[in-house]
Short mmCIF file of C-alpha atoms and ligand atoms in Angstrom, two decimals:
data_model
loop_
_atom_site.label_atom_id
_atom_site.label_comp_id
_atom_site.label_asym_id
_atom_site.label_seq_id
_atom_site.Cartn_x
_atom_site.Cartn_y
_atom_site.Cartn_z
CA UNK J 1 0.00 0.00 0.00
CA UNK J 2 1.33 3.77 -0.65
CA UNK J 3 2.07 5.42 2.25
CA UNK J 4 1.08 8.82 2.93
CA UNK J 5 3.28 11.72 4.25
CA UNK J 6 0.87 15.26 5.44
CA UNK J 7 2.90 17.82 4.90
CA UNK J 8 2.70 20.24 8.21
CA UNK J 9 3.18 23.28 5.38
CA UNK J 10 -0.59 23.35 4.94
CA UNK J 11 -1.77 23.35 8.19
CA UNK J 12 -2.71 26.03 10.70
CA UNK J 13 0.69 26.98 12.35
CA UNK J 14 -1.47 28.57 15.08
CA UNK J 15 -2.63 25.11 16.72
CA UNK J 16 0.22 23.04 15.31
CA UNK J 17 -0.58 19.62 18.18
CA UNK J 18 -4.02 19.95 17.08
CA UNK J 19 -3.50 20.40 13.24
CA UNK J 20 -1.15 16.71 13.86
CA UNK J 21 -4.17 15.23 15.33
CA UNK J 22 -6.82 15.41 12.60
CA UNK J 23 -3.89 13.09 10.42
CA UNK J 24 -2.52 11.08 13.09
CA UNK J 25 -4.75 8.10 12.94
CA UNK J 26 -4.04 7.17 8.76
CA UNK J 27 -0.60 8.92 8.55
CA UNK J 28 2.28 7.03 7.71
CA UNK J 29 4.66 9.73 8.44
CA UNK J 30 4.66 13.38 8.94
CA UNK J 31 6.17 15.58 6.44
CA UNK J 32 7.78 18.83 7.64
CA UNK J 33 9.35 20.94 4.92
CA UNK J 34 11.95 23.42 6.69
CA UNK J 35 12.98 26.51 4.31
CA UNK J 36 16.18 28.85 4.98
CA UNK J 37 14.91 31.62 2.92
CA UNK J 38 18.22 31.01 1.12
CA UNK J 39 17.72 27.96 -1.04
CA UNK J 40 13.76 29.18 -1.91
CA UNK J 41 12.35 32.16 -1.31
CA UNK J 42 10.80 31.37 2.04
CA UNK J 43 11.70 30.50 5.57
CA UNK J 44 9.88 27.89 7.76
CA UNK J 45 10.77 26.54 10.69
CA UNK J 46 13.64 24.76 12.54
CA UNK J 47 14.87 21.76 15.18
CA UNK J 48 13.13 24.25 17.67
CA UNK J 49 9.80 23.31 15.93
CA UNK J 50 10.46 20.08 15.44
CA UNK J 51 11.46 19.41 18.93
CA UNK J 52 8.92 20.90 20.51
CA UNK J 53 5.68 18.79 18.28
CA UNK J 54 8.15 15.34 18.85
CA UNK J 55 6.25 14.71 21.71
CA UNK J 56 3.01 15.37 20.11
CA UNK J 57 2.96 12.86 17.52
CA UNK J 58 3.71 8.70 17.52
CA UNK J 59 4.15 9.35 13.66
CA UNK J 60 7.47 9.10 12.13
CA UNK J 61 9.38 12.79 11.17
CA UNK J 62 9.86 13.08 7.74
CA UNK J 63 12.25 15.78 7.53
CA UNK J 64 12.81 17.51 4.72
CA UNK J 65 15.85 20.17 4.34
CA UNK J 66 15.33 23.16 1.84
CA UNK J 67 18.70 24.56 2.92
CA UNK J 68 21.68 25.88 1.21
CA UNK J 69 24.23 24.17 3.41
CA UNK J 70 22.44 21.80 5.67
CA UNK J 71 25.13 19.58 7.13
CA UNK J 72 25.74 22.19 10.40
CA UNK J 73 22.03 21.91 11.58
CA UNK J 74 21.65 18.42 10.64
CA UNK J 75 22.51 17.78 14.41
CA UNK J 76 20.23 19.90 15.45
CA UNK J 77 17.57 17.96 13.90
CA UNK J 78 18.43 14.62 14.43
CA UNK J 79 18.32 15.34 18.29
CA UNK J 80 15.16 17.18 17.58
CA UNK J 81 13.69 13.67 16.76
CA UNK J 82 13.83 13.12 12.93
CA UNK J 83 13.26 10.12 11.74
CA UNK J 84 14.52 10.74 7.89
CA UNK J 85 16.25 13.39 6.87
CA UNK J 86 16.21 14.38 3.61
CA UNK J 87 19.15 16.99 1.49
CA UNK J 88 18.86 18.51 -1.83
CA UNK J 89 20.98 17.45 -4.53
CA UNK J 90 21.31 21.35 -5.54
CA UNK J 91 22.29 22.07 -2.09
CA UNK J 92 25.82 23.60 -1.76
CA UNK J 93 27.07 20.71 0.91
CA UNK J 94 29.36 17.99 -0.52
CA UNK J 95 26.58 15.05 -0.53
CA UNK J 96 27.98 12.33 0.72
CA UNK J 97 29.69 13.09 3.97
CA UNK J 98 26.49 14.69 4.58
CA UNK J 99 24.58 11.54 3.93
CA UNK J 100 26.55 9.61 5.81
CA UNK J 101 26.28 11.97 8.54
CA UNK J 102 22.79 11.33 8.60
CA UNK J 103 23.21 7.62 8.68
CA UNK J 104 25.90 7.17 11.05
CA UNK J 105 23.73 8.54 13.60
CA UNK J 106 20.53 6.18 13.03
CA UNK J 107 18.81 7.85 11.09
CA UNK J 108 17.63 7.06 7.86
CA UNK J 109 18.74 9.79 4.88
CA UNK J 110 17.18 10.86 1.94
CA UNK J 111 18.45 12.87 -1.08
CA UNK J 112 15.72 14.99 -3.29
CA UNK J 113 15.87 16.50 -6.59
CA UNK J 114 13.68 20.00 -7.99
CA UNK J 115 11.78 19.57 -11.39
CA UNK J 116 14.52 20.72 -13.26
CA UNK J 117 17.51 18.69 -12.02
CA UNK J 118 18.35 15.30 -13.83
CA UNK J 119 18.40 12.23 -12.21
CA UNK J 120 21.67 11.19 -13.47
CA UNK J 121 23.41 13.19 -11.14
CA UNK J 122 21.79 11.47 -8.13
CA UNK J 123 22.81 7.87 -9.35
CA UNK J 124 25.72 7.23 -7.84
CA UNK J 125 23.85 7.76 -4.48
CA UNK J 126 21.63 5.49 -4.98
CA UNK J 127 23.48 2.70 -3.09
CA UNK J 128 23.75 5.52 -0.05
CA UNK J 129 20.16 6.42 0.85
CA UNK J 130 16.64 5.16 1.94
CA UNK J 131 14.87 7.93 -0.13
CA UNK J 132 14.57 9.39 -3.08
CA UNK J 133 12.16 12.45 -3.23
CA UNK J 134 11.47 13.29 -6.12
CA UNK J 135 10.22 17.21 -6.52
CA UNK J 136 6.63 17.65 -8.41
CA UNK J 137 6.87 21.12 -8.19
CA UNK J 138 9.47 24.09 -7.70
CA UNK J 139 10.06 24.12 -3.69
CA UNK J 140 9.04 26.65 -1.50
CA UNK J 141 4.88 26.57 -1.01
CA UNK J 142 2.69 24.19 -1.17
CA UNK J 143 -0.65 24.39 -3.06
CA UNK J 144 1.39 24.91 -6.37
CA UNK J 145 -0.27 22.40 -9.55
CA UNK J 146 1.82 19.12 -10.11
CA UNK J 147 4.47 19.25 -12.67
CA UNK J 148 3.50 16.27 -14.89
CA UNK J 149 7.02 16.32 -16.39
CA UNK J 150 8.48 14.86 -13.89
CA UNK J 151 6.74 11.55 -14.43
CA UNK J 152 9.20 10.03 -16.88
CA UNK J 153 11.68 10.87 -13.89
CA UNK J 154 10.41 8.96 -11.39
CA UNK J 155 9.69 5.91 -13.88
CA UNK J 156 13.43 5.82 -14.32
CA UNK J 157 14.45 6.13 -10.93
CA UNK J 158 12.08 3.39 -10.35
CA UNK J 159 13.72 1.22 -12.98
CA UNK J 160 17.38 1.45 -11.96
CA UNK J 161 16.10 0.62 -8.59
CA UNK J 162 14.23 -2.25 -9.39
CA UNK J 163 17.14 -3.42 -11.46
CA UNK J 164 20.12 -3.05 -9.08
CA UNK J 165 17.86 -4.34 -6.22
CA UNK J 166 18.42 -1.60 -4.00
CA UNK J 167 16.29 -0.85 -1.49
CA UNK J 168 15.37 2.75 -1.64
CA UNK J 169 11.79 4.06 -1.27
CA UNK J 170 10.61 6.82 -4.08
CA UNK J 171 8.87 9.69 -2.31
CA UNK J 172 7.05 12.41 -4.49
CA UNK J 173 6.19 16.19 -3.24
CA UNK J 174 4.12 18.81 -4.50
CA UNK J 175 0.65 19.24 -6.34
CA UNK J 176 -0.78 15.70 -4.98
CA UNK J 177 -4.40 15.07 -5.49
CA UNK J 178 -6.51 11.70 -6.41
CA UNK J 179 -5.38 12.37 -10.31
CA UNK J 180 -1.85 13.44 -9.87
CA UNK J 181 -1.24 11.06 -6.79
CA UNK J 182 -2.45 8.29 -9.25
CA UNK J 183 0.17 9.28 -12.17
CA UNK J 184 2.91 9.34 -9.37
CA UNK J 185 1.93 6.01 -8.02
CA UNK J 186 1.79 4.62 -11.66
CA UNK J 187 5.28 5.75 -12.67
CA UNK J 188 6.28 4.34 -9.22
CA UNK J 189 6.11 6.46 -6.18
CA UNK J 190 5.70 4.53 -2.95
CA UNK J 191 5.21 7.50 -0.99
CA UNK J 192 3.04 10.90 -1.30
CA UNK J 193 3.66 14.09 0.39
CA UNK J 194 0.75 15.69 0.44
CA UNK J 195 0.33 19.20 2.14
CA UNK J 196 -3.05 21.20 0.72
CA UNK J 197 -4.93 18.39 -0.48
CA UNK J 198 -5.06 16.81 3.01
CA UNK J 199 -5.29 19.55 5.15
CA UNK J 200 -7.63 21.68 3.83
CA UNK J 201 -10.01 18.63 3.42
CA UNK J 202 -12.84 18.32 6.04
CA UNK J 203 -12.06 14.87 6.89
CA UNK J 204 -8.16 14.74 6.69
CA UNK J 205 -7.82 11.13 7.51
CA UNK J 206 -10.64 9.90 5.31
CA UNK J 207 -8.11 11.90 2.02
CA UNK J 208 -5.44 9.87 3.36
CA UNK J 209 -7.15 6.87 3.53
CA UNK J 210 -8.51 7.63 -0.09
CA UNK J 211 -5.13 8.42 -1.06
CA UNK J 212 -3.42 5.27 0.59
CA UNK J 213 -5.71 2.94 -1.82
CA UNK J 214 -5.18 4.65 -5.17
C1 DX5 U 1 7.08 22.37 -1.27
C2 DX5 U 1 7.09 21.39 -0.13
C3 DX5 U 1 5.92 20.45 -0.18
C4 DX5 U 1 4.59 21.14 -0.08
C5 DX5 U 1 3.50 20.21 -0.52
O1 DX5 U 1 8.21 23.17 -1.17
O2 DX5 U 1 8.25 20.59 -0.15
O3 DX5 U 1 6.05 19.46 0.81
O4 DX5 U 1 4.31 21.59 1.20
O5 DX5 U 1 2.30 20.91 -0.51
P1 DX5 U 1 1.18 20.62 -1.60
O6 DX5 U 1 0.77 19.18 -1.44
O7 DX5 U 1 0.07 21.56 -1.27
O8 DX5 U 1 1.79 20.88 -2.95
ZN1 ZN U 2 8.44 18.75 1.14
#
């Protein structure tokens, strides 16, 4: 079954522990997108956040870096209680040591590439990480439409996968609904962030649910 990542982006940062509660139940994970205002145009939040909804939430912390050089606060987060941590290919950190990093202390890492990057230059991490997230649209809101483009991308990534036996989950972010979450799922995504679509549904864990079976 697909597993579904909320992404905390779309819901009410005024009543954060009760926002996690109307997904809790049919999440797989929680999805927090954390933005530097350096690598996009926006800034988030940070292991200060994170920390303080860990104890809020049984769901796993999906953690996804939009930062220019993430390896110096990757600390930060991990004792904040990530569960995955995800870095941007574009991102001006050498990769791998940062990868590493993130797996030497437990965690699981995760490398993700905008609509315009090529996955070739992510190959020869493939062997490295536990996720590939694959960006639908440009990073730095959510509610933006899916880019259908990318679909031809995540069929290959899913390929080479497949074929080398590795065991690396595909994650796509940006843009879900029933229609796009279904041409993601086709070309091979395992997981779905989804940010808008959930939470500005009246019954967030029934979209999840409907999500989880497409
Ligand atoms: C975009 C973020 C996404 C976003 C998804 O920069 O990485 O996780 O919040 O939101 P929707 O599903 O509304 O596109
Ligand atoms: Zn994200």
């Amino acid at each position: 079954m697909i597993k579904i990542a909320p992404s905390l982006l779309s819901a009410n940062f005024s009543c954060l522990a009760e926002e996690i509660k109307r997904i809790e139940q049919t999440a797989d994970m929680l999805h927090l997108d954390v933005m530097d205002g350096h690598f996009v145009n926006n800034i988030t939040f940070g292991p200060v956040v994170v920390s303080a909804i860990r104890s809020k939430s049984k769901l796993l912390f999906d953690v996804h870096l939009m930062i220019t050089n993430p390896a110096q606060i990757i600390p930060a987060f991990i004792k904040a209680g990530a569960d995955i941590i995800t870095i941007h290919a574009e991102c001006r950190d050498e990769l791998l040591p940062t990868i590493r990093m993130i797996k030497d202390a437990g965690v699981k890492a995760g490398v993700s590439i905008n609509p315009p990057t090529p996955l070739e230059i992510i190959i020869p991490l493939l062997g490295e990480i536990d996720l590939l997230l694959i960006m639908s649209v440009n990073p730095g809101w959510s509610g933006q439409g899916f880019i259908s483009e990318v679909l031809p991308k995540i069929r290959e990534a899913k390929g080479l996968i497949e074929r080398d036996n590795l065991s690396v989950e595909i994650e796509v972010d940006g843009g879900i609904n029933i229609v796009t979450g279904k041409q993601a799922v086709e070309a091979g995504a395992e997981i779905l962030v989804a940010g808008s679509f959930v939470f500005n549904s009246s019954d967030p864990c029934n979209t999840i649910e409907i999500l989880k079976n497409l």
